[in-house]
Amino acid sequence: MRKQIIVGNWKMFKTNSQAIEFIKSVDSKVKADENIIAGIAVPSIMLSDVQKVAKNIVISAQNCYFEQEGAFTGEISVPMLQDLGIKYAVIGHSERRDIFGETDEMINNKAKALLAASITPILCCGESLKTYEDGTTIDWVKSQITKGFEGISADDAKKVVIAYEPIWAIGTGKVATPEIAQNVCKEIRDIIKNIYNQNVADEILIQYGGSVKPENIKDILDQTDIDGALVGGASLIEDSYLGLVNYKG
Ligand code: 13P
């Protein structure tokens, strides 16, 4: 039985004070149990303060750089996350790839740096509308996954969370149907099986992301190969966030 992992991705929203207020207000209402991980990926400037007030909610970074330290103005390192006790970091979000030019090689280096520090990478993949319409989603995702996992051992690969986020469904209100999402997530599990083995494929957690809301999360998470969700807009409002992480009631 795989766990479920539901993570809000706040992107570049909220101030530090708003974030603290939010976490203080919802944290005790999150029905955390050992089978569901409830998280929020906050802007890096808030990580330290928010980490101190979150008890049930797991705090995640939205990005990091792969070098340990150095002249990399504006970046945050894995040791900086480690020092704050952060246990998760989103890497390779489509906004990082498309707006900030991140490559599969950089994302692979980030995954390795995080795993070496026992921080779980939430490695994002997903296709553009054009790729989707061309019918080449699986080839695209296979290339992202293969490059993203290059040089990572089977033992480490099991610890990675994969987030499948079709770009055409992000912030558009267009959710991939549960069937489309399930199909791609199953293919991703097969890709992992082919790179590693059945055991890694059975254990690895795969999230779906793209216009997930309290109203549709159950149908999505009921799918066999979908183990969680990465949620943007609907994670920014307290009631809505609680509706997502407590979707089982
Ligand atoms: P939305 O839930 O706003 O579509 O965003 C999805 C996303 O990009 C999460 O990382």
XYZ file of C-alpha atoms in Angstrom, residues 94-204:
111
model
C 7.258 23.638 -15.732
C 7.417 27.302 -14.687
C 11.078 26.834 -13.717
C 11.765 25.021 -16.984
C 9.873 27.435 -19.259
C 10.403 30.832 -17.620
C 13.823 30.313 -16.030
C 15.343 27.969 -18.593
C 16.037 24.976 -16.350
C 17.245 21.906 -18.195
C 16.782 18.206 -17.487
C 20.476 18.048 -16.585
C 20.110 20.767 -13.929
C 17.034 19.042 -12.534
C 18.905 15.734 -12.414
C 21.748 17.430 -10.496
C 19.229 18.930 -8.081
C 17.621 15.528 -7.496
C 21.008 13.987 -6.716
C 21.998 16.814 -4.357
C 18.696 16.534 -2.470
C 18.818 12.747 -2.194
C 22.371 12.935 -0.841
C 20.971 15.167 1.927
C 17.939 12.920 2.610
C 15.513 15.535 1.270
C 12.736 14.182 -0.955
C 12.707 15.676 -4.451
C 9.243 16.250 -5.940
C 10.352 15.988 -9.546
C 7.895 17.533 -11.998
C 7.299 16.489 -15.560
C 4.569 17.178 -18.093
C 3.855 18.187 -21.646
C 2.743 21.377 -23.387
C -0.617 21.686 -25.141
C 1.129 21.252 -28.486
C 2.802 18.011 -27.407
C -0.523 16.793 -26.013
C -2.331 17.599 -29.259
C 0.451 16.007 -31.314
C -0.109 12.800 -29.333
C 3.526 12.597 -28.197
C 2.979 13.041 -24.443
C 4.511 9.691 -23.487
C 7.705 10.228 -25.511
C 8.063 13.675 -23.959
C 7.532 12.502 -20.396
C 9.776 9.473 -20.958
C 12.616 11.753 -21.990
C 12.106 14.024 -18.948
C 11.987 11.049 -16.557
C 14.929 9.217 -18.114
C 17.135 12.322 -17.974
C 15.836 13.359 -14.561
C 16.733 9.975 -13.008
C 20.082 9.508 -14.748
C 22.730 8.138 -12.383
C 20.269 7.731 -9.480
C 20.352 4.307 -7.798
C 17.243 2.147 -7.423
C 17.287 2.687 -3.651
C 17.296 6.455 -4.101
C 14.813 6.427 -6.986
C 12.154 4.921 -4.671
C 12.407 7.999 -2.454
C 11.629 10.474 -5.252
C 8.060 11.752 -5.700
C 7.159 12.295 -9.353
C 4.612 15.024 -10.131
C 2.925 14.673 -13.502
C 1.620 18.109 -14.452
C 0.349 18.612 -17.997
C 1.152 22.278 -18.691
C -2.156 22.789 -20.497
C -4.003 21.985 -17.254
C -2.001 24.317 -14.970
C -3.930 27.379 -13.834
C -6.290 27.023 -16.779
C -9.195 25.359 -15.026
C -8.778 22.577 -17.609
C -8.210 19.466 -15.556
C -7.024 16.360 -17.348
C -9.810 13.822 -16.920
C -9.032 11.220 -14.243
C -8.636 8.712 -17.120
C -6.071 10.835 -18.986
C -4.155 11.490 -15.764
C -4.272 7.794 -14.807
C -3.059 6.704 -18.251
C -0.006 8.940 -18.178
C 0.789 8.116 -14.528
C 0.613 4.397 -15.370
C 2.977 4.962 -18.300
C 5.343 6.832 -15.955
C 5.286 3.847 -13.583
C 6.155 1.605 -16.549
C 9.008 3.915 -17.539
C 10.356 3.634 -13.970
C 9.966 -0.162 -14.131
C 11.987 -0.245 -17.353
C 14.745 1.962 -15.945
C 14.847 0.122 -12.589
C 12.574 -2.793 -11.695
C 9.055 -3.731 -10.584
C 9.824 -3.053 -6.949
C 10.856 0.571 -7.543
C 7.823 1.042 -9.816
C 5.512 -0.349 -7.124
C 6.913 1.884 -4.396
C 7.472 5.236 -6.094
